[in-house]
XYZ file of C-alpha atoms in Angstrom:
255
model
C 0.000 0.000 0.000
C 1.502 3.346 -1.010
C 1.888 6.340 1.227
C -0.881 8.065 -0.685
C -3.299 5.781 1.166
C -2.465 7.541 4.424
C -3.802 10.945 5.358
C -1.570 12.652 7.907
C -3.114 15.032 10.440
C -0.635 17.563 11.773
C 0.037 17.323 15.475
C -1.288 20.129 17.708
C 1.732 19.740 20.024
C 4.236 22.587 20.180
C 7.778 22.093 18.939
C 10.070 20.641 21.593
C 7.248 18.948 23.513
C 7.789 15.409 24.833
C 7.477 12.722 22.167
C 4.419 10.475 22.015
C 4.931 6.857 20.957
C 1.947 4.574 20.381
C 2.190 0.775 20.381
C 0.062 -0.969 17.744
C -0.237 -4.479 16.348
C -2.349 -4.122 13.218
C -2.996 -1.978 10.142
C -5.904 -0.171 11.814
C -3.556 0.863 14.618
C -1.091 2.281 12.105
C -3.918 4.259 10.495
C -5.013 5.624 13.887
C -1.476 6.821 14.653
C -1.254 8.552 11.285
C -4.687 10.166 11.683
C -3.954 11.498 15.165
C -0.409 12.639 14.395
C 1.586 10.691 16.997
C 5.370 10.958 16.759
C 6.349 7.316 16.539
C 4.962 3.803 16.248
C 6.126 0.898 18.356
C 5.081 -1.925 16.071
C 4.329 -5.310 17.586
C 2.518 -8.504 16.938
C 0.115 -9.825 19.582
C -0.046 -6.962 22.066
C -2.334 -9.156 24.170
C 0.801 -11.227 24.893
C 2.910 -8.163 25.685
C 4.075 -7.710 22.090
C 5.897 -10.103 19.757
C 7.844 -9.650 16.525
C 5.390 -8.304 13.889
C 4.987 -9.844 10.440
C 7.136 -8.602 7.559
C 4.064 -7.343 5.710
C 2.910 -5.302 8.716
C 6.397 -3.833 9.103
C 6.429 -2.796 5.430
C 2.962 -1.273 5.781
C 3.931 0.722 8.863
C 7.177 1.979 7.318
C 5.196 3.169 4.281
C 3.058 5.333 6.564
C 5.915 7.802 6.935
C 5.730 7.714 10.743
C 9.011 6.532 12.321
C 8.698 2.874 13.324
C 10.404 1.095 16.198
C 9.734 -2.613 15.670
C 9.518 -5.113 18.493
C 11.871 -8.084 18.237
C 10.613 -10.722 20.653
C 10.613 -14.245 19.219
C 8.174 -15.756 21.719
C 5.942 -14.892 24.639
C 6.807 -15.602 28.267
C 9.978 -14.543 30.031
C 13.101 -12.948 28.533
C 15.592 -15.731 29.263
C 16.391 -16.905 25.759
C 18.156 -20.054 24.592
C 20.570 -20.149 21.655
C 17.805 -20.772 19.108
C 15.733 -17.830 20.391
C 18.761 -15.518 20.347
C 19.805 -16.538 16.839
C 16.278 -16.018 15.517
C 15.984 -12.605 17.166
C 19.321 -11.547 15.680
C 18.093 -12.490 12.198
C 14.844 -10.619 12.834
C 16.754 -7.489 13.842
C 18.748 -7.553 10.621
C 15.601 -8.055 8.556
C 13.904 -5.124 10.306
C 16.879 -2.856 9.626
C 16.876 -3.881 5.968
C 13.145 -3.054 5.763
C 13.730 0.541 6.815
C 12.609 0.741 10.437
C 13.911 3.648 12.494
C 14.693 1.376 15.410
C 14.218 -2.003 17.068
C 12.956 -2.862 20.547
C 14.586 -5.725 22.459
C 15.277 -7.121 25.903
C 16.948 -10.186 27.437
C 17.542 -11.450 30.962
C 20.465 -13.520 32.267
C 18.352 -14.692 35.199
C 15.320 -13.468 37.113
C 17.041 -10.268 38.294
C 19.810 -9.333 35.808
C 19.985 -8.204 32.189
C 21.833 -10.452 29.750
C 24.444 -7.890 28.746
C 26.214 -10.222 26.305
C 23.056 -10.789 24.283
C 22.077 -7.130 24.430
C 25.527 -6.184 23.106
C 25.139 -8.653 20.237
C 21.778 -7.130 19.353
C 23.198 -3.598 19.473
C 25.737 -4.717 16.861
C 23.047 -6.353 14.709
C 21.020 -3.123 14.789
C 23.901 -0.947 13.595
C 22.613 2.126 11.802
C 19.269 2.374 13.609
C 18.116 3.180 17.132
C 17.825 0.397 19.661
C 15.437 0.376 22.627
C 15.690 -1.719 25.789
C 12.093 -2.600 26.596
C 10.376 -3.277 29.900
C 12.526 -6.298 30.664
C 14.407 -3.646 32.647
C 11.423 -3.499 35.004
C 12.270 -7.044 36.144
C 15.844 -6.346 37.254
C 16.843 -5.884 40.879
C 17.898 -2.255 40.346
C 16.462 -0.508 37.260
C 18.405 2.668 38.051
C 21.737 0.828 37.969
C 20.692 -0.932 34.752
C 20.390 2.436 32.997
C 24.163 2.811 33.103
C 24.615 -0.720 31.779
C 22.352 -0.021 28.793
C 24.063 3.296 28.093
C 27.475 1.619 28.127
C 26.257 -0.836 25.477
C 25.228 2.037 23.216
C 21.463 1.759 23.652
C 19.489 4.831 22.600
C 16.266 4.483 24.607
C 14.815 2.610 27.568
C 11.079 1.933 27.868
C 10.123 1.534 31.517
C 7.415 1.705 34.145
C 10.013 2.126 36.875
C 9.739 -1.478 37.978
C 6.050 -1.079 38.856
C 2.876 -2.287 37.169
C 2.263 1.187 35.727
C 4.407 4.224 35.004
C 2.279 6.261 37.378
C 3.095 3.872 40.237
C 6.764 3.805 39.284
C 7.165 7.547 38.670
C 9.679 8.088 41.483
C 11.997 5.369 40.138
C 11.561 6.634 36.555
C 12.737 10.077 37.703
C 15.847 8.464 39.191
C 16.418 6.613 35.911
C 16.253 9.908 34.014
C 18.880 11.338 36.358
C 21.063 8.240 35.956
C 20.800 8.488 32.154
C 22.224 12.025 32.318
C 21.474 12.613 28.651
C 23.298 9.467 27.451
C 20.018 7.902 26.346
C 16.304 8.683 26.427
C 13.968 7.291 29.083
C 10.458 6.545 27.791
C 7.711 6.203 30.413
C 5.179 3.528 29.513
C 2.362 1.368 30.927
C -0.994 2.837 31.824
C -0.288 6.231 30.218
C -3.455 8.147 29.325
C -4.764 11.653 28.826
C -5.799 11.642 32.486
C -2.300 11.132 33.893
C 0.238 12.093 31.217
C 0.730 15.694 32.337
C 1.385 14.719 35.952
C 3.621 11.852 34.843
C 5.766 14.158 32.721
C 6.078 16.635 35.582
C 7.008 13.964 38.127
C 9.533 12.059 36.004
C 11.170 14.538 33.642
C 11.059 12.067 30.739
C 11.169 13.411 27.195
C 8.950 10.659 25.755
C 5.879 8.647 26.751
C 4.502 5.384 25.409
C 0.830 4.421 25.325
C -1.568 2.003 23.662
C -4.429 4.559 23.523
C -6.741 1.626 22.983
C -10.351 0.725 23.672
C -11.855 -2.647 24.456
C -13.724 -4.181 21.544
C -16.592 -6.473 22.481
C -17.236 -9.491 20.307
C -20.770 -10.659 19.681
C -19.622 -14.232 19.060
C -18.238 -15.772 22.270
C -16.917 -18.745 20.288
C -13.820 -16.690 19.415
C -12.779 -17.050 23.051
C -14.349 -20.471 23.627
C -12.431 -21.973 20.705
C -9.128 -20.531 21.914
C -8.606 -18.034 19.078
C -7.976 -15.197 21.557
C -6.871 -14.744 25.173
C -9.546 -12.158 25.924
C -11.481 -9.237 24.435
C -9.497 -7.465 21.733
C -8.384 -3.853 22.149
C -8.378 -1.420 19.239
C -6.176 1.680 18.927
C -8.235 4.875 19.173
C -7.236 7.967 17.186
C -9.369 10.036 19.574
C -7.436 8.756 22.593
C -4.116 9.439 20.878
C -5.246 12.981 20.090
C -6.378 13.496 23.688
C -2.965 12.489 25.037
C -1.265 14.801 22.558
C -3.426 17.720 23.623
C -2.492 17.174 27.266
C 1.200 17.008 26.336
C 0.829 20.216 24.354
C -0.719 22.011 27.305
C 2.376 21.390 29.399
């Protein structure tokens, strides 16, 4: 699909305002981001599972939108302790994403239940040469997310997506602020999880981040319960809302 299929709506946010990234997992989500004028797409497959590597066709479609795309590279659901086969597949996926024209890739790996796998993360930084690389919320599982900021910066990572080790960014705001201080401009801290128009202004003020991440989605009710009964879904689907994206942007712009 050519870029002429997309109709961009200019963002109402003033220049220099914090960046708004929206996570999506389908073509409708890409269209909603374009319509509402968000700054960046985090492109995933299966957001209901926390986000997996998206299909090649969806990546191509999102890149064609003209909105910068950071593509998730997560070869399976579950934890982030990967075996050799998982790591090799993810490395190939990173290289394919770079070749397809993404602006960045989003990754994370754990050595055990409390520590990042720095060797694997370094390998993925090398595979993603030429584009941005984001350490995702695997950092929220480590013993000390603030200390881990320095580790990611030393590896050459460009961004960290975090909720401050809490279930939501609002709950983890104090730790996120400490992570921003620890980053000291070496990389960007992105606050994510539970971000909405209702809390984004306060979250920005409390943390000092220069970017926020949201799904801006609404629950979609299915009339046919067999979709769940037959195991085709884990629960009710959520659909990205252009109106919710626009509402978050307005609140950012008022800051």
